[in-house]
Short mmCIF file of C-alpha atoms and ligand atoms in Angstrom, two decimals:
data_model
loop_
_atom_site.label_atom_id
_atom_site.label_comp_id
_atom_site.label_asym_id
_atom_site.label_seq_id
_atom_site.Cartn_x
_atom_site.Cartn_y
_atom_site.Cartn_z
CA MET A 1 -12.20 -4.65 -35.83
CA LYS A 2 -12.18 -8.30 -34.80
CA ILE A 3 -13.89 -9.18 -31.50
CA VAL A 4 -12.73 -12.25 -29.55
CA ARG A 5 -14.32 -13.48 -26.33
CA THR A 6 -12.54 -16.64 -25.23
CA VAL A 7 -9.01 -17.65 -24.27
CA ASP A 8 -9.10 -20.30 -27.01
CA GLU A 9 -10.09 -17.80 -29.70
CA LEU A 10 -7.46 -15.31 -28.58
CA THR A 11 -4.74 -17.96 -28.40
CA ALA A 12 -5.63 -19.24 -31.90
CA LEU A 13 -5.55 -15.70 -33.24
CA ARG A 14 -2.26 -14.93 -31.50
CA ASN A 15 -0.64 -18.10 -32.91
CA ASP A 16 -1.76 -17.18 -36.41
CA ASN A 17 1.13 -16.74 -38.81
CA SER A 18 -0.09 -13.30 -39.83
CA PHE A 19 1.28 -11.93 -36.51
CA LYS A 20 4.84 -13.14 -37.22
CA GLY A 21 7.30 -10.25 -37.15
CA LYS A 22 4.57 -7.73 -36.33
CA ARG A 23 4.87 -5.22 -33.53
CA LEU A 24 1.91 -5.59 -31.19
CA GLY A 25 0.56 -2.88 -28.90
CA PHE A 26 -1.88 -3.60 -26.08
CA VAL A 27 -4.20 -1.40 -24.04
CA PRO A 28 -5.91 -3.19 -21.13
CA THR A 29 -9.07 -1.43 -19.91
CA MET A 30 -12.16 -1.94 -17.82
CA GLY A 31 -14.36 -0.31 -20.47
CA ALA A 32 -16.56 2.78 -20.03
CA LEU A 33 -14.02 4.20 -22.44
CA HIS A 34 -13.33 7.92 -22.62
CA GLU A 35 -10.83 10.28 -24.23
CA GLY A 36 -8.12 9.12 -21.79
CA HIS A 37 -8.38 5.57 -23.14
CA ALA A 38 -8.69 6.88 -26.71
CA SER A 39 -5.36 8.69 -26.32
CA LEU A 40 -3.64 5.43 -25.25
CA ILE A 41 -5.18 3.48 -28.12
CA ARG A 42 -4.32 6.16 -30.72
CA ARG A 43 -0.74 6.08 -29.50
CA SER A 44 -0.60 2.29 -29.72
CA VAL A 45 -2.13 2.37 -33.23
CA ALA A 46 0.48 4.96 -34.31
CA GLU A 47 3.42 3.02 -32.83
CA ASN A 48 2.53 -0.59 -33.67
CA ASP A 49 1.43 -2.83 -36.55
CA CYS A 50 -1.51 -4.20 -34.60
CA THR A 51 -3.37 -2.99 -31.49
CA VAL A 52 -5.31 -5.19 -29.08
CA VAL A 53 -7.63 -3.64 -26.47
CA SER A 54 -9.18 -5.67 -23.67
CA VAL A 55 -12.39 -4.61 -21.94
CA PHE A 56 -12.96 -6.50 -18.69
CA VAL A 57 -14.31 -5.25 -15.37
CA ASN A 58 -11.98 -7.35 -13.25
CA PRO A 59 -13.81 -8.47 -10.09
CA ARG A 60 -10.56 -9.35 -8.26
CA GLN A 61 -9.40 -5.73 -8.05
CA PHE A 62 -12.53 -4.35 -6.34
CA ASN A 63 -12.24 -4.27 -2.57
CA ASP A 64 -15.74 -2.76 -2.31
CA PRO A 65 -18.58 -4.94 -3.72
CA ASN A 66 -20.75 -1.84 -4.33
CA ASP A 67 -18.02 -0.23 -6.39
CA TYR A 68 -17.92 -3.38 -8.53
CA LYS A 69 -21.71 -3.55 -8.82
CA ASN A 70 -21.96 0.13 -9.85
CA TYR A 71 -18.97 0.21 -12.20
CA PRO A 72 -20.26 1.63 -15.51
CA ILE A 73 -20.61 -0.81 -18.43
CA THR A 74 -21.05 0.81 -21.85
CA THR A 75 -20.11 -1.97 -24.29
CA ASP A 76 -21.86 -0.60 -27.42
CA ALA A 77 -20.34 2.87 -26.96
CA ASP A 78 -16.94 1.23 -26.25
CA ILE A 79 -17.10 -0.72 -29.52
CA ALA A 80 -18.01 2.46 -31.44
CA LEU A 81 -15.06 4.34 -29.87
CA LEU A 82 -12.67 1.46 -30.60
CA GLU A 83 -13.78 1.34 -34.25
CA SER A 84 -13.29 5.11 -34.52
CA VAL A 85 -9.68 4.97 -33.26
CA LYS A 86 -8.86 1.98 -35.50
CA CYS A 87 -8.29 -0.68 -32.84
CA ASP A 88 -7.59 -4.00 -34.61
CA ILE A 89 -8.69 -6.54 -32.00
CA LEU A 90 -11.04 -6.24 -29.05
CA TYR A 91 -10.76 -8.93 -26.38
CA LEU A 92 -13.91 -9.19 -24.23
CA PRO A 93 -13.21 -11.98 -21.72
CA THR A 94 -15.51 -13.42 -19.08
CA ALA A 95 -14.25 -14.02 -15.52
CA ASP A 96 -14.97 -17.75 -15.66
CA ASP A 97 -12.98 -18.24 -18.83
CA ILE A 98 -9.97 -16.00 -18.16
CA TYR A 99 -9.49 -17.14 -14.55
CA ASN A 100 -10.18 -20.83 -15.28
CA GLY A 101 -7.26 -22.83 -13.81
CA TYR A 102 -5.22 -19.67 -13.15
CA ASP A 103 -3.80 -19.13 -9.66
CA GLY A 104 -2.84 -15.48 -9.96
CA CYS A 105 0.48 -13.70 -10.01
CA LYS A 106 2.86 -13.94 -7.05
CA MET A 107 5.27 -11.04 -6.79
CA ASP A 108 7.11 -8.94 -4.26
CA PHE A 109 5.40 -5.55 -4.11
CA HIS A 110 8.17 -4.07 -1.93
CA GLY A 111 5.33 -2.88 0.33
CA LEU A 112 3.76 -0.77 -2.44
CA ASP A 113 0.52 -2.75 -2.36
CA ARG A 114 -0.13 -1.50 1.20
CA MET A 115 0.72 2.18 0.68
CA TYR A 116 -1.31 5.08 -0.74
CA GLU A 117 -4.13 3.48 -2.78
CA GLY A 118 -3.23 0.10 -1.28
CA GLU A 119 -3.81 1.28 2.28
CA PHE A 120 -7.40 2.22 1.47
CA ARG A 121 -8.09 -0.52 -1.09
CA PRO A 122 -6.72 -3.74 0.46
CA GLY A 123 -6.15 -6.46 -2.14
CA HIS A 124 -6.64 -4.03 -5.03
CA PHE A 125 -3.14 -4.25 -6.47
CA GLN A 126 -2.99 -8.04 -6.12
CA GLY A 127 -6.17 -8.12 -8.22
CA VAL A 128 -4.63 -5.76 -10.76
CA VAL A 129 -1.43 -7.79 -11.21
CA ASP A 130 -3.45 -11.03 -11.36
CA ILE A 131 -5.35 -9.82 -14.40
CA VAL A 132 -2.56 -7.87 -16.07
CA TYR A 133 -0.10 -10.79 -15.83
CA ARG A 134 -2.73 -13.13 -17.29
CA LEU A 135 -3.56 -10.68 -20.09
CA PHE A 136 0.12 -10.17 -20.94
CA ASP A 137 0.56 -13.95 -21.11
CA LEU A 138 -2.38 -14.34 -23.50
CA VAL A 139 -1.90 -11.25 -25.68
CA LYS A 140 1.94 -11.32 -25.68
CA PRO A 141 2.31 -7.63 -26.56
CA ASP A 142 5.58 -5.88 -27.37
CA PHE A 143 4.30 -2.62 -25.84
CA ALA A 144 1.55 -2.05 -23.26
CA TYR A 145 0.05 1.39 -22.66
CA PHE A 146 -1.16 2.64 -19.26
CA GLY A 147 -2.48 6.03 -18.15
CA GLU A 148 -0.58 7.89 -15.44
CA LYS A 149 -3.80 8.78 -13.64
CA ASP A 150 -3.17 5.43 -11.95
CA PHE A 151 0.39 6.42 -11.12
CA GLN A 152 0.93 3.72 -8.49
CA GLN A 153 -0.56 1.06 -10.76
CA VAL A 154 1.97 1.93 -13.47
CA ALA A 155 4.84 1.64 -10.95
CA ILE A 156 3.58 -1.75 -9.71
CA ILE A 157 3.09 -3.13 -13.22
CA LYS A 158 6.61 -2.01 -14.17
CA LEU A 159 7.89 -3.83 -11.07
CA MET A 160 5.96 -6.95 -12.05
CA VAL A 161 7.36 -6.88 -15.60
CA LYS A 162 10.88 -6.55 -14.17
CA GLN A 163 10.47 -9.32 -11.58
CA LYS A 164 8.88 -11.73 -14.06
CA ASN A 165 11.35 -10.77 -16.78
CA LEU A 166 8.57 -10.25 -19.31
CA PRO A 167 9.68 -9.38 -22.85
CA LEU A 168 7.62 -6.21 -23.21
CA THR A 169 7.84 -2.49 -22.57
CA ILE A 170 5.41 -0.54 -20.41
CA VAL A 171 4.56 2.85 -21.91
CA PRO A 172 3.20 5.31 -19.31
CA CYS A 173 1.00 8.00 -20.91
CA PRO A 174 0.10 11.42 -19.50
CA ILE A 175 -3.22 12.10 -17.77
CA VAL A 176 -5.92 13.44 -20.07
CA ARG A 177 -8.06 16.15 -18.47
CA GLU A 178 -11.37 17.86 -19.14
CA GLU A 179 -11.06 21.54 -20.04
CA SER A 180 -11.97 22.19 -16.40
CA GLY A 181 -8.87 20.27 -15.27
CA LEU A 182 -10.79 17.26 -13.97
CA ALA A 183 -8.84 14.08 -14.78
CA LYS A 184 -10.85 11.94 -17.23
CA SER A 185 -12.10 8.82 -15.50
CA SER A 186 -14.80 6.21 -16.07
CA ARG A 187 -16.01 7.01 -12.55
CA ASN A 188 -16.83 10.60 -13.59
CA LYS A 189 -19.85 9.03 -15.32
CA LEU A 190 -21.19 8.17 -11.84
CA LEU A 191 -21.12 11.76 -10.52
CA THR A 192 -24.36 13.74 -10.27
CA ALA A 193 -24.58 17.02 -12.23
CA GLU A 194 -23.91 18.96 -9.00
CA GLN A 195 -20.91 16.81 -8.10
CA LEU A 196 -19.54 17.11 -11.62
CA GLU A 197 -19.64 20.85 -11.20
CA VAL A 198 -17.40 20.81 -8.10
CA ALA A 199 -15.13 17.88 -9.07
CA PRO A 200 -12.68 20.14 -11.02
CA GLN A 201 -11.86 21.80 -7.68
CA ILE A 202 -9.57 18.85 -6.92
CA TYR A 203 -7.18 19.74 -9.72
CA ARG A 204 -7.52 23.47 -9.06
CA ILE A 205 -6.66 23.05 -5.37
CA ILE A 206 -3.74 20.67 -5.88
CA THR A 207 -2.13 22.73 -8.64
CA GLU A 208 -2.61 25.99 -6.73
CA THR A 209 -1.39 24.60 -3.39
CA CYS A 210 1.55 22.70 -4.81
CA ALA A 211 2.89 25.26 -7.30
CA GLU A 212 6.56 25.95 -6.59
CA ILE A 213 6.94 24.35 -3.17
CA PRO A 214 9.83 25.84 -1.13
CA GLU A 215 12.23 23.18 0.20
CA SER A 216 11.67 24.61 3.69
CA GLN A 217 7.99 23.65 3.58
CA THR A 218 7.06 20.27 5.10
CA PRO A 219 4.92 17.63 3.34
CA ASP A 220 2.79 17.21 6.48
CA ALA A 221 1.92 20.92 6.64
CA LEU A 222 1.02 20.98 2.94
CA ILE A 223 -1.16 17.89 3.31
CA GLU A 224 -3.04 19.64 6.15
CA THR A 225 -3.61 22.66 3.90
CA LEU A 226 -4.84 20.43 1.07
CA LYS A 227 -7.19 18.65 3.44
CA SER A 228 -8.74 21.80 4.81
CA LYS A 229 -9.21 23.30 1.30
CA ILE A 230 -10.68 20.11 -0.16
CA ASP A 231 -12.90 19.27 2.79
CA SER A 232 -14.42 22.75 2.60
CA VAL A 233 -15.80 22.05 -0.91
CA LYS A 234 -19.38 20.75 -0.95
CA PHE A 235 -19.58 16.90 -1.28
CA MET A 236 -15.81 16.48 -0.83
CA LYS A 237 -13.69 14.63 1.68
CA MET A 238 -10.00 14.00 1.19
CA GLU A 239 -9.09 10.36 1.89
CA TYR A 240 -5.34 10.78 1.66
CA ALA A 241 -2.67 12.87 0.03
CA ALA A 242 0.98 11.88 -0.15
CA PHE A 243 4.13 13.33 -1.62
CA CYS A 244 6.36 10.61 -3.00
CA ASN A 245 9.51 10.08 -5.00
CA SER A 246 8.22 9.86 -8.58
CA GLU A 247 10.77 7.17 -9.49
CA ASN A 248 10.34 4.61 -6.71
CA LEU A 249 7.20 5.98 -4.97
CA GLU A 250 8.99 6.18 -1.63
CA LEU A 251 7.06 8.41 0.81
CA LEU A 252 8.81 11.77 1.30
CA SER A 253 9.05 13.18 4.81
CA LYS A 254 10.79 16.32 3.54
CA PHE A 255 11.08 18.12 0.23
CA ASP A 256 14.33 18.03 -1.73
CA LYS A 257 14.65 19.80 -5.07
CA LYS A 258 16.96 17.04 -6.32
CA ILE A 259 14.19 14.45 -5.95
CA GLY A 260 11.39 14.24 -8.55
CA THR A 261 8.24 14.65 -6.47
CA ARG A 262 4.69 13.48 -7.17
CA LEU A 263 1.60 14.35 -5.21
CA CYS A 264 -0.94 11.51 -5.19
CA ILE A 265 -4.41 12.14 -3.81
CA ALA A 266 -7.77 10.42 -3.36
CA VAL A 267 -10.94 12.38 -2.69
CA TRP A 268 -14.48 11.25 -2.06
CA CYS A 269 -16.98 13.33 -4.01
CA GLY A 270 -20.26 12.15 -2.50
CA ASN A 271 -19.93 8.37 -2.65
CA ILE A 272 -17.65 8.39 -5.70
CA ARG A 273 -13.92 8.07 -5.10
CA LEU A 274 -11.72 10.12 -7.43
CA ILE A 275 -7.93 9.99 -7.68
CA ASP A 276 -5.45 12.36 -9.24
CA ASN A 277 -1.73 13.11 -9.18
CA ILE A 278 0.59 15.88 -10.30
CA ASN A 279 4.27 16.48 -10.66
CA CYS A 280 5.53 19.01 -8.07
CA ASP A 281 8.11 21.69 -8.60
CA ILE A 282 10.33 22.05 -5.49
CA LYS A 283 12.23 25.36 -5.25
O1 PAF B 1 -6.50 0.69 -15.10
C1 PAF B 1 -7.42 -0.14 -15.33
O2 PAF B 1 -8.40 0.15 -16.03
C2 PAF B 1 -7.34 -1.52 -14.71
O3 PAF B 1 -6.76 -1.48 -13.45
C3 PAF B 1 -6.61 -2.54 -15.63
C4 PAF B 1 -5.15 -2.16 -15.82
C5 PAF B 1 -7.31 -2.61 -16.97
C6 PAF B 1 -6.65 -3.92 -14.98
O4 PAF B 1 -7.95 -4.37 -14.82
#
């Protein structure tokens, strides 16, 4: 695996003739890699001639300075995982270099940057599109792979690609879970042993509460039920839960079996914020 660290090195590599006519897959990450990332990279390796992975803890997308300061960094383990899944190129930028002379990405979020995650993490999605747009411009992938754990992020990046008319395809990939049901996340590494024991309750509660929802039920009533179940688990506090149209992420005020429905949720487990989402079956 080749490791590049600067914009100049990456640009030189990308302009190399050996890339001509090759299909290039890209997996942007913030490191602390786990099986969820590995599944995206394996898919990219299987579907492309060359796979680039970036590892960069992007300061612009953290609304909470402590979250940024505590974000896990495991570079040696990341490199070992990337070698094991046959990644071709690892891009390890620095903030000074990648943001040098770059203004950011202006786009119309259609209000999505202020809803759900955006309501509780102001500026987060602007930070995400800033870095992803820049990375797409440098890497110039044909396909870019994103995990659906960040369901809203995938929708916003798709919107950005459409608005900017970028010549690439976004490939959303299913959430990878622990055997316990807990969605794999770099932030799981920050949970204490006791918190890790209760964290799977999030998935258990959402799947149990949202299995086969009758159309007559109301989203508000179900959100109340979710809140009381989650808040009764030790360490846990639900920040929000929302039922939305899985295509355009519009908030649903009533259930309709003709509309694909996604439940998105954020829960504090101690001082670690975990997110999850599931597809809901409306009857
Ligand atoms: O999902 C992530 O890990 C990050 O938001 C991303 C897409 C790598 C941008 O920093």
